[in-house]
CSV table of C-alpha atoms and ligand atoms in Angstrom, one decimal:
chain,number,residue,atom,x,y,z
A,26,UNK,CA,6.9,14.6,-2.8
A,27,UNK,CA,9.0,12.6,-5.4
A,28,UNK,CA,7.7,12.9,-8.9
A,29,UNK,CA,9.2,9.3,-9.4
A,30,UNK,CA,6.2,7.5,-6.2
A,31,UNK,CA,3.1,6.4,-7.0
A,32,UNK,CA,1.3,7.7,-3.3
A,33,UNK,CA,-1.5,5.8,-2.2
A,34,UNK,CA,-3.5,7.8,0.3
A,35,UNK,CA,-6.4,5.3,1.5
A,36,UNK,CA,-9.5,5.0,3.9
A,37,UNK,CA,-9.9,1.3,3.8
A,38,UNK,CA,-13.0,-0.1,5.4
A,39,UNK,CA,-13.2,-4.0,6.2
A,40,UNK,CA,-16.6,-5.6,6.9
A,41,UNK,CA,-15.4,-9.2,7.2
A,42,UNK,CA,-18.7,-10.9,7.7
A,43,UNK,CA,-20.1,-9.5,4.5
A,44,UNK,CA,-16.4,-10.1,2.9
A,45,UNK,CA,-17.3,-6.5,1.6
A,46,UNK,CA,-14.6,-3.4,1.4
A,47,UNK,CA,-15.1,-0.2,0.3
A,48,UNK,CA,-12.0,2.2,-0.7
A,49,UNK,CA,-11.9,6.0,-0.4
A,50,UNK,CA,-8.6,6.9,-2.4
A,51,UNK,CA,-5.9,9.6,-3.3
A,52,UNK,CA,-3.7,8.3,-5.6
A,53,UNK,CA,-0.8,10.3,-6.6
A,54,UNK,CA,0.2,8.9,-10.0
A,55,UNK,CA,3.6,10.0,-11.9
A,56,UNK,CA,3.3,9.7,-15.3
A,57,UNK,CA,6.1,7.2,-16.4
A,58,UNK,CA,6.3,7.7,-20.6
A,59,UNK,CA,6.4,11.3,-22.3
A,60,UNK,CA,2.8,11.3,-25.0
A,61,UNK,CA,1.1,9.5,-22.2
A,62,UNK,CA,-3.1,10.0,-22.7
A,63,UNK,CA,-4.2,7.0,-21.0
A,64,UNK,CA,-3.1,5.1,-17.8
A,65,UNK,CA,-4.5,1.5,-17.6
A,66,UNK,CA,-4.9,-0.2,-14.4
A,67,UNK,CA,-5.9,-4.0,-13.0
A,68,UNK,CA,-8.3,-3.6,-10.1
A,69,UNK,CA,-10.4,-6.5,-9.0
A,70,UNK,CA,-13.0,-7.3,-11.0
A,71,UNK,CA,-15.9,-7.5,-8.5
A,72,UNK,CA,-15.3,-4.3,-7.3
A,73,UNK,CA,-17.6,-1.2,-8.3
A,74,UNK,CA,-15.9,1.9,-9.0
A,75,UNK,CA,-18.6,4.7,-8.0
A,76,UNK,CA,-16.5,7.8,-8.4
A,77,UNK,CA,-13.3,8.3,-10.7
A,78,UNK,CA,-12.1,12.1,-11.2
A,79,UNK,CA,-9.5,14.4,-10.8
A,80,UNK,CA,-8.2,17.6,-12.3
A,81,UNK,CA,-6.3,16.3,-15.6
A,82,UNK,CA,-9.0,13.2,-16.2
A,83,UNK,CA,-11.6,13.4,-19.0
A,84,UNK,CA,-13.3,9.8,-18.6
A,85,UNK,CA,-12.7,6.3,-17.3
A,86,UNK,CA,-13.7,2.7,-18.0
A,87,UNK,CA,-13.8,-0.6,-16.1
A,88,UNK,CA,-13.9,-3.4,-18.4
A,89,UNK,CA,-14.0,-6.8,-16.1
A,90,UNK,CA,-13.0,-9.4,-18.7
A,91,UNK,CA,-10.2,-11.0,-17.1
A,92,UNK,CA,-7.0,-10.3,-17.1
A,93,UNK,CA,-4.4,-12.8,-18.8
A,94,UNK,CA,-1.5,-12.3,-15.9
A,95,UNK,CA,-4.1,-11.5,-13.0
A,96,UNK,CA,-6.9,-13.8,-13.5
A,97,UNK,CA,-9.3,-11.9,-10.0
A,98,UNK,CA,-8.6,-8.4,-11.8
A,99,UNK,CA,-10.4,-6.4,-14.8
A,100,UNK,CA,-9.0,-3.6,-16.6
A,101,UNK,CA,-9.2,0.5,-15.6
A,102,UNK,CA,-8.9,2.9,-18.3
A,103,UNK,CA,-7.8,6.6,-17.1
A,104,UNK,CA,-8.4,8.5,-20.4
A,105,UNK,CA,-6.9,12.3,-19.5
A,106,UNK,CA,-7.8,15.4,-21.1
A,107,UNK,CA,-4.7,15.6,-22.7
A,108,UNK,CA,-1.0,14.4,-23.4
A,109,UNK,CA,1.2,14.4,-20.6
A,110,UNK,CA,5.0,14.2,-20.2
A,111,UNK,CA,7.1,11.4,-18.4
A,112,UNK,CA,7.9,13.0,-14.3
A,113,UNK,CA,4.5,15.1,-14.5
A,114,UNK,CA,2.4,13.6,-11.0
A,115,UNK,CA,-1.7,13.5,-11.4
A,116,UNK,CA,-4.1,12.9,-8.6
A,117,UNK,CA,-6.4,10.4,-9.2
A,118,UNK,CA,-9.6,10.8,-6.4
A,119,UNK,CA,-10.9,7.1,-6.4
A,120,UNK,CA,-13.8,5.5,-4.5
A,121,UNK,CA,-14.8,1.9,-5.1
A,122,UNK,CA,-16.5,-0.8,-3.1
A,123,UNK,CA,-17.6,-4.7,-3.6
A,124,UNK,CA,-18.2,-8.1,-1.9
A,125,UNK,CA,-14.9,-10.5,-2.3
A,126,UNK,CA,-14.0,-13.8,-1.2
A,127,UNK,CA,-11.9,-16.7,-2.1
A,128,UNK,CA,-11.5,-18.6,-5.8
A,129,UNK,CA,-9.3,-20.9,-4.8
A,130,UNK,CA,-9.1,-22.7,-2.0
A,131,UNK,CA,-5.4,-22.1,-1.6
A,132,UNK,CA,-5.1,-19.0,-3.1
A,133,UNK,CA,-2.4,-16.4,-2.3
A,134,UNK,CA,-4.9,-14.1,-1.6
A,135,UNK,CA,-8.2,-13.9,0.2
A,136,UNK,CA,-10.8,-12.6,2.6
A,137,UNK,CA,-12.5,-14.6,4.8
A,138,UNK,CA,-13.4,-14.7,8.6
A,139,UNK,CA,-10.2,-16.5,9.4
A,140,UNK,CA,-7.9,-15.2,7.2
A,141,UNK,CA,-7.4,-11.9,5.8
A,142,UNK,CA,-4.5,-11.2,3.3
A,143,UNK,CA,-5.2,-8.7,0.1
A,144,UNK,CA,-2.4,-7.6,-2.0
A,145,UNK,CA,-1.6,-7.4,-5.8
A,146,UNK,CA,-2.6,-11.2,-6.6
A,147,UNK,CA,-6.0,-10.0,-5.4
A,148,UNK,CA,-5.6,-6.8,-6.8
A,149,UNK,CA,-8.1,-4.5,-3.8
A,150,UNK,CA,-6.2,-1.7,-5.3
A,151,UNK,CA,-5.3,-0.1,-8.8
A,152,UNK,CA,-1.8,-0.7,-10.4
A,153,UNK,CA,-0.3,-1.7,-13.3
A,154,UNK,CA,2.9,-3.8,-14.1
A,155,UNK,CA,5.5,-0.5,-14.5
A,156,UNK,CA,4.8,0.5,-11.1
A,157,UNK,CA,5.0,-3.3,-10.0
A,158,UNK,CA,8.5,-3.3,-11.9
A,159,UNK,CA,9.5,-0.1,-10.8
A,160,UNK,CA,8.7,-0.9,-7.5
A,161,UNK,CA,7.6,2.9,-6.9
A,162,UNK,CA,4.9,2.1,-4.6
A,163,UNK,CA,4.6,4.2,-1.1
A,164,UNK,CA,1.1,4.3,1.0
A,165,UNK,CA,-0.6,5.4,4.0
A,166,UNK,CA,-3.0,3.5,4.7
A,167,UNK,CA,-6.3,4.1,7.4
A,168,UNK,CA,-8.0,0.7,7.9
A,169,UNK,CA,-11.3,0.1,9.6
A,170,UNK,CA,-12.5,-3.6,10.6
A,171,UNK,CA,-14.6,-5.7,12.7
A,172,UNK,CA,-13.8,-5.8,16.2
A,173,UNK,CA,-11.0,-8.3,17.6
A,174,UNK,CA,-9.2,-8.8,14.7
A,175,UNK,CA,-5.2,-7.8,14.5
A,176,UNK,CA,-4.4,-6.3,11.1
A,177,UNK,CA,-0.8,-6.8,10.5
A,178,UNK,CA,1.4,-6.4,7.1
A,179,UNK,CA,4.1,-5.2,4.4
A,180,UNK,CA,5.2,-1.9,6.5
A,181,UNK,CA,4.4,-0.3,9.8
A,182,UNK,CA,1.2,-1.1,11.4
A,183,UNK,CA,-0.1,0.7,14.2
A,184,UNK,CA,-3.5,0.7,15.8
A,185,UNK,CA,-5.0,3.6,17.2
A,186,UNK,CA,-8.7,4.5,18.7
A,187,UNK,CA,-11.0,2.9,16.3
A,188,UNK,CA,-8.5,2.1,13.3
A,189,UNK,CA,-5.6,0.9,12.5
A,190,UNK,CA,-2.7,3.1,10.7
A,191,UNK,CA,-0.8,0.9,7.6
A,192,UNK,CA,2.1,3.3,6.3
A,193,UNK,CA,5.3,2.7,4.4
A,194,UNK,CA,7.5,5.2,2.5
A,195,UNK,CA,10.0,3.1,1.1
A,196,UNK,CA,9.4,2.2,-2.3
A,197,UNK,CA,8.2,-1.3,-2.7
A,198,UNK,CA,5.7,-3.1,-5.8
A,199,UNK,CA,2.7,-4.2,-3.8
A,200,UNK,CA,0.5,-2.7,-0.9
A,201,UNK,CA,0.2,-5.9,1.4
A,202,UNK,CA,-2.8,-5.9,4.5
A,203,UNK,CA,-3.3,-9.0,6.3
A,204,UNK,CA,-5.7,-10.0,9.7
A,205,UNK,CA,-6.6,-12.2,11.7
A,206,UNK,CA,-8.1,-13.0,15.3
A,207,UNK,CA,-5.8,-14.8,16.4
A,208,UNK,CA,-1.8,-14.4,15.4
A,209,UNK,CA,0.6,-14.0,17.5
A,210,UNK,CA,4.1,-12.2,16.5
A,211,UNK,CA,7.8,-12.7,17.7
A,212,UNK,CA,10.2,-10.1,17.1
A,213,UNK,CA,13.8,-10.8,16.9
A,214,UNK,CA,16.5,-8.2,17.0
A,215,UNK,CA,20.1,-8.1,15.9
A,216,UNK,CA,22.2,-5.5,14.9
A,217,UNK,CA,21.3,-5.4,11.4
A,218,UNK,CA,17.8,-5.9,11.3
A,219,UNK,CA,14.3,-6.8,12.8
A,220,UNK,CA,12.6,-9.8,12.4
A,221,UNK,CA,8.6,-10.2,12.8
A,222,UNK,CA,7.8,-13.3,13.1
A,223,UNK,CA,3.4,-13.8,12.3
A,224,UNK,CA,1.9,-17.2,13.0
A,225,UNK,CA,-0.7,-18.8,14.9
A,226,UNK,CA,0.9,-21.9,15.3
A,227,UNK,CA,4.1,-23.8,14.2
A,228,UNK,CA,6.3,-21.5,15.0
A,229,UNK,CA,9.1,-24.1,16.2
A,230,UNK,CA,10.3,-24.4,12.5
A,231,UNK,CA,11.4,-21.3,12.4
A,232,UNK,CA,13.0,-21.9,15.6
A,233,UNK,CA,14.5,-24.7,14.2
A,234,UNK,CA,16.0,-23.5,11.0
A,235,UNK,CA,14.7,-20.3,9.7
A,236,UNK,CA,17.2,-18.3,11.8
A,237,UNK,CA,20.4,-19.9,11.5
A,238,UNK,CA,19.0,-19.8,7.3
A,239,UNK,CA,18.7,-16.4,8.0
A,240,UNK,CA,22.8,-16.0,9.6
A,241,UNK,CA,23.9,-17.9,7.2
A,242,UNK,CA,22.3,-15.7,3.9
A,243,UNK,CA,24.0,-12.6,6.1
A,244,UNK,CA,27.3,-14.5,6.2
A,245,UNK,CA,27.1,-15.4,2.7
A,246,UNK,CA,25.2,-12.2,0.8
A,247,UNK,CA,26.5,-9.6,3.3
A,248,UNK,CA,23.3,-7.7,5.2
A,249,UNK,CA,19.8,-6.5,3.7
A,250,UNK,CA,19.2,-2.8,2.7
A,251,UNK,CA,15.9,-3.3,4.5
A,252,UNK,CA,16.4,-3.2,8.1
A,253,UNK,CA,12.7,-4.3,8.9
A,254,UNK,CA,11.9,-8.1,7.8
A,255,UNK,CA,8.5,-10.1,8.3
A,256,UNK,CA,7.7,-13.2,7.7
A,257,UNK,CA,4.1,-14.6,8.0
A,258,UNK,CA,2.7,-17.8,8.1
A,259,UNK,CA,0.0,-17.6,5.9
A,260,UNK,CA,-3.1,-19.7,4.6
A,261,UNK,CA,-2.8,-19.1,1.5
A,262,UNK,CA,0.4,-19.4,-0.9
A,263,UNK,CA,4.0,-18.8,-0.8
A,264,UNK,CA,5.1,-15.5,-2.5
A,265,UNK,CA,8.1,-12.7,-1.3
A,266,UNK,CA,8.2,-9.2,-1.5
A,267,UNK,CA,11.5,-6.9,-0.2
A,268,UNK,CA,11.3,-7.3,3.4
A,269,UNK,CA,8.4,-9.3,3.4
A,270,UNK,CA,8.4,-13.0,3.1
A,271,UNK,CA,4.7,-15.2,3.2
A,272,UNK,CA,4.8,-18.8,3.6
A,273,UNK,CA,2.6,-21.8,3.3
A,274,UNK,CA,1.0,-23.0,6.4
A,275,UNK,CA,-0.8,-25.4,5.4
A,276,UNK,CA,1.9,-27.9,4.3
A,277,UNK,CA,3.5,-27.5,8.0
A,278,UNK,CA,0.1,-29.2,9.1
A,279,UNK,CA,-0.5,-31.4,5.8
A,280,UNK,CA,0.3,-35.3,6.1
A,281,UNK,CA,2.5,-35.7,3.6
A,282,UNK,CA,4.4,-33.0,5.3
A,283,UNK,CA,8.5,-33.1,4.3
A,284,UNK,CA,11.3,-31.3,6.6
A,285,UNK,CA,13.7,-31.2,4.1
A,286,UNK,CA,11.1,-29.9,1.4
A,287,UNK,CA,9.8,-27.5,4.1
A,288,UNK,CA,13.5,-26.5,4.6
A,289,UNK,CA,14.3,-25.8,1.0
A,290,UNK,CA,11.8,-25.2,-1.3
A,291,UNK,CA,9.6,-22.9,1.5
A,292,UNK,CA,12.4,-21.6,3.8
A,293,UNK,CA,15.2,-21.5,2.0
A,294,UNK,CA,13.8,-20.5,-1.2
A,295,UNK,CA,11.4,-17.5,0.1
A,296,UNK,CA,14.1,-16.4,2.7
A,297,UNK,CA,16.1,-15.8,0.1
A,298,UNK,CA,14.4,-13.5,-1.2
A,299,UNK,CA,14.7,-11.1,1.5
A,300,UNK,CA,18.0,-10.5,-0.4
A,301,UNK,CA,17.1,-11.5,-3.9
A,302,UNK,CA,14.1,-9.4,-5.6
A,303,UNK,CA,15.5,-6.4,-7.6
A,304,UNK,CA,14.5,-8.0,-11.1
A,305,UNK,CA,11.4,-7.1,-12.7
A,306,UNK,CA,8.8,-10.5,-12.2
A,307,UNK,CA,7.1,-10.7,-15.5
A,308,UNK,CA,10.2,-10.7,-17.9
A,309,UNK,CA,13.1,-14.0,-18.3
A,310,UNK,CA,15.3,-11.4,-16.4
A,311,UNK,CA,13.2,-12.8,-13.0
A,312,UNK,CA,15.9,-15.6,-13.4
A,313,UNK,CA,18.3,-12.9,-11.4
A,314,UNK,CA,16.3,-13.5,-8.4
A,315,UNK,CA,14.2,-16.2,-8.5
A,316,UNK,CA,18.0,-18.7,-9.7
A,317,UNK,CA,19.9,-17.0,-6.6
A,318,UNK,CA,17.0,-17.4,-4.2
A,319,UNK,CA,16.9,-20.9,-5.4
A,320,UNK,CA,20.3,-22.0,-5.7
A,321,UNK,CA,20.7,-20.1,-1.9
A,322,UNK,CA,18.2,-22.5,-0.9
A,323,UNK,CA,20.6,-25.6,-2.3
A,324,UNK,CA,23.4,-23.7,-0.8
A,325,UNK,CA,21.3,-24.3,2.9
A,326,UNK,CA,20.4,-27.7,2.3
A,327,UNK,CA,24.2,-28.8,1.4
A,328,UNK,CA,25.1,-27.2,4.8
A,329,UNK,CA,22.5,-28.5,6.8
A,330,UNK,CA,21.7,-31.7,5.3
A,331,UNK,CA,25.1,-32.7,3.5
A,332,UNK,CA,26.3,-33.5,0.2
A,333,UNK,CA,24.0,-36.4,-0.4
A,334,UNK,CA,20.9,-34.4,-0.2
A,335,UNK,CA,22.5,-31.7,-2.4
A,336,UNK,CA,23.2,-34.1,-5.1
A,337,UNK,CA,20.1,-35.1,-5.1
A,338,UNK,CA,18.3,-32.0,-5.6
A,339,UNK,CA,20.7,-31.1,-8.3
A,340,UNK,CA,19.6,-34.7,-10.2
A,341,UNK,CA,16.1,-33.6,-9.6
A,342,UNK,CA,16.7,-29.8,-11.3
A,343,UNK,CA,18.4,-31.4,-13.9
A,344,UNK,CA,15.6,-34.2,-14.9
A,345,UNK,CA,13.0,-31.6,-15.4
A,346,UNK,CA,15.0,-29.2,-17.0
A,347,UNK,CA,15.6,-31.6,-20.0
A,348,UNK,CA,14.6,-30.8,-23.2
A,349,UNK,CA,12.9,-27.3,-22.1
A,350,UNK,CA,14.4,-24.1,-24.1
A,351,UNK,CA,17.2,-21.8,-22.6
A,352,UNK,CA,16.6,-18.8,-19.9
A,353,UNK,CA,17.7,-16.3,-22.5
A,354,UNK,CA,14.5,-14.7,-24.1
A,355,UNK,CA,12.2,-17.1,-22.5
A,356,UNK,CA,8.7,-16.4,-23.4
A,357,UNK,CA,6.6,-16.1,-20.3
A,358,UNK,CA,3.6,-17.9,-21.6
A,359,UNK,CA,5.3,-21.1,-21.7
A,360,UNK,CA,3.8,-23.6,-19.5
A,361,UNK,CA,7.2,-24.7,-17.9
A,362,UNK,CA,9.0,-21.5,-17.5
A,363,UNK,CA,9.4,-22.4,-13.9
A,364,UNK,CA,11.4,-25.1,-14.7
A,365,UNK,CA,13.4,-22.8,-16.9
A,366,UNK,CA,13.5,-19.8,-14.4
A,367,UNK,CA,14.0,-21.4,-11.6
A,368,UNK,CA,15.5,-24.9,-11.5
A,369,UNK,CA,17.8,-24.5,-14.8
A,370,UNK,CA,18.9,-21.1,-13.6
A,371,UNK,CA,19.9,-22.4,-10.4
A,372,UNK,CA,22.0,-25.2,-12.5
A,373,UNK,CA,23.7,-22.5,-14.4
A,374,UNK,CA,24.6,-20.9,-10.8
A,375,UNK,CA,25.9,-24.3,-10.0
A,376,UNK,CA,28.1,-24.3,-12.9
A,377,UNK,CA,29.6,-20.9,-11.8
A,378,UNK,CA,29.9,-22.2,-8.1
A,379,UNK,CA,32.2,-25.2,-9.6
A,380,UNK,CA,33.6,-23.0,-12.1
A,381,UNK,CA,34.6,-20.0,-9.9
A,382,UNK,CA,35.4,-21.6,-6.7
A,383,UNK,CA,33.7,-21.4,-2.8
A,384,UNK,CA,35.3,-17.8,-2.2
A,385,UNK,CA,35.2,-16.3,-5.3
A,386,UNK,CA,31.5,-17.1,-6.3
A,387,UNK,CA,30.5,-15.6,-2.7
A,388,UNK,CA,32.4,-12.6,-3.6
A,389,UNK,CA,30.4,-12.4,-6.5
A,390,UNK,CA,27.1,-13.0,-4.2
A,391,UNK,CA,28.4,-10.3,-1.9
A,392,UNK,CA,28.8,-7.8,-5.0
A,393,UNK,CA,25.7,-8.6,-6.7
A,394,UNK,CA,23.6,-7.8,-3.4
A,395,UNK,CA,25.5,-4.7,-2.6
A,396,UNK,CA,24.7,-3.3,-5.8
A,397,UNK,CA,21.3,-4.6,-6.0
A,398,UNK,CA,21.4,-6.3,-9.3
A,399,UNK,CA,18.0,-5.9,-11.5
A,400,UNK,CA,19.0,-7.9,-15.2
A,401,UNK,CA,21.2,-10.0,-16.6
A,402,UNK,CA,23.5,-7.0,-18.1
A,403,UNK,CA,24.4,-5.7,-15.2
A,404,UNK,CA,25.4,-9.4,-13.3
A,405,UNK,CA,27.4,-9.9,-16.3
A,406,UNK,CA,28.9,-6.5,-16.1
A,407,UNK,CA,29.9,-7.6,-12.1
A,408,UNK,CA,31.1,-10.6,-13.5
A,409,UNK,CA,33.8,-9.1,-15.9
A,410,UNK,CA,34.8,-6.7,-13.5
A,411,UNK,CA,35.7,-9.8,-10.8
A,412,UNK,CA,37.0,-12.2,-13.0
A,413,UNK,CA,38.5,-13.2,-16.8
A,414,UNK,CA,36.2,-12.3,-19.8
A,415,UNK,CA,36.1,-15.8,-20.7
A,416,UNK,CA,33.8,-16.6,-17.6
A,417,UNK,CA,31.5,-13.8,-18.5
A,418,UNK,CA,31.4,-15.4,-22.0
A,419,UNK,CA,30.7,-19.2,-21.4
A,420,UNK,CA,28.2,-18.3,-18.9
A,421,UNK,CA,26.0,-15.9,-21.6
A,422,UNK,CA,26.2,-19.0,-23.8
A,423,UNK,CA,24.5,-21.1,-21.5
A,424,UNK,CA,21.8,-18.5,-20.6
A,425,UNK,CA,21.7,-18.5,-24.4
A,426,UNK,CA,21.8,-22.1,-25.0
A,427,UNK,CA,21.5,-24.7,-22.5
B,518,ZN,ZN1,10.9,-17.1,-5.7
């Protein structure tokens, strides 16, 4: 096994009506920082860890005060018996249990006799932001749950006597399960990938739009390194991972329901991301994906919906970007880093567009998928290499400055 994967080997068990799991765990851990004596991990907070142990660990703690970036998880503190070096892999034997639910009524994640959906925003298993930025993470997973419901999620699900077999070994940052009683999937096949479509209902918008969103990303970014795409729509929020995209359902049925919203800021946006996540999530260098997937999603609604609408959006990105600080060395605590991250960054990539020309900033797209850009140094590397210095210059002064 690769000493660089974090291998999750699981026994999942799923009793819906009492919202209750219980985890039986190997987790193959490689130790990421030479001098490491401690591993610290977010795990939900109302779960119970009953047994914690393996050949190189001397003690553990679970300390549920909440967690400032995960609100739902506490902290788990692997003390081992001594120092280890950066590539060395320990086996962590894990078992946990507890009752969950739903905090919020729209949270990302939940589980609850309708809807199912547990991934790292409702942390059901241990991991900590390196793996999450490395995006290390392979499992096989065995799930057990009530009868009649279709578990579904982020790799390939197969059901067998009395469980159901979750496994995925290409590296990704997040172990996704979903289920439900009643979703239906579409599968759509091209030469370059697969497409599973989840959804109970309000499916025709995808019909409508999200393929030719999809043809026109392939046109414009070149294809996806992962061949395998889902997209789900799901009751809780929005949120992408590589090859997996989850969207809001609940707006589709809302009344103050908006196409052209729907189209961009859900479609468009998370699409998108089926070609733009590379960048670490919890550092200003998220503007490399989160700016693309955003100005990709402009890029759609100028085709689709014309200039006028594209102006529009622009004026809109542009009045709530005022007075906020530059992208550069944005501190993540700020309360409008959003706006920062995702609407000015998508200015800036407006700028280049008008700057660089149709052609050459798609050549640019096309390059900065193929080599599957992760931080600014390396865009601006790609940059210089296509064009002048002086483009690679004025542009670092406005991630610096505007
Ligand atoms: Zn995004």
């Amino acid at each position: 096994m690769s000493r660089k994967n974090s291998f999750y080997k699981v026994d999942l068990d799923i009793d819906v009506k009492q919202q209750f799991i219980k985890v039986e765990m190997e987790l193959y851990y490689p130790i990421l920082q030479n001098k490491t004596d401690t591993i610290e991990f977010m795990l939900h907070r109302d779960l119970k860890v009953k047994e914690l142990n393996g050949d190189e660990i001397r003690s553990y703690t679970f300390n549920t005060i909440s967690n400032q970036m995960l609100p739902e998880a506490g902290n788990l503190k692997v003390n081992l018996k001594g120092t280890m070096k950066k590539g060395e892999l320990i086996k962590i034997r894990l078992l946990y249990e507890g009752q969950l639910g739903v905090l919020q009524p729209y949270g990302d994640n939940r589980l609850t006799e309708d809807w199912i959906e547990m991934g790292l925003y409702f942390p059901w298993f241990p991991l900590n932001f390196q793996q999450v930025s490395s995006h290390n993470i392979i499992y096989d997973i065995k799930v057990k749950i009530d009868e009649g419901y279709k578990v579904f999620g982020m790799g390939e699900v197969i059901k067998k006597n009395d469980h159901w077999t979750m496994v995925k070994y290409t590296p990704t940052n997040d172990i996704i399960i979903m289920a439900s009683r009643d979703i239906k999937v579409e599968s759509i096949e091209d030469e370059d990938f697969i497409l599973n479509i989840y959804y109970d209902k309000n499916s025709e918008v995808i019909n409508k739009y999200g393929l030719w969103i999809l043809s026109k990303y392939k046109e414009w970014f070149g294809t996806t390194k992962e061949k395998n795409m889902s997209v789900v729509f799901a009751k809780g929020g929005a949120y992408a991972r590589k090859g997996f995209v989850v969207l809001e359902k609940y707006k589709l049925e809302s009344n103050d329901y908006n196409e052209i919203d729907y189209f961009t800021n859900m479609l468009g946006h998370e699409f998108a991301h089926l070609w733009w996540s590379n960048a670490p999530a919890d550092t200003w260098e998220s503007w490399i994906d989160e700016a693309f997937a955003e100005y990709s999603a402009l890029r759609v609604l100028r085709e689709k919906f014309g200039e006028e609408e594209f102006k529009k959006a622009i004026k809109i990105r542009e009045n709530r970007s005022n007075n906020t600080p530059p992208i550069k060395n944005l501190d993540m605590s700020y309360e409008k880093r959003k706006v920062v991250i995702y609407d000015k960054g998508s200015l800036l990539l407006y700028k280049l567009e008008e700057e660089l020309g149709e052609e050459n900033f798609l050549k640019l797209l096309k390059e900065i998928n193929n080599k599957r850009v992760s931080n600014t140094e390396e865009f601006l590397d790609i940059l210089t290499k296509l064009f002048e210095e002086d483009i690679t210059k004025k542009f670092e002064r406005l991630l610096r400055d505007f």
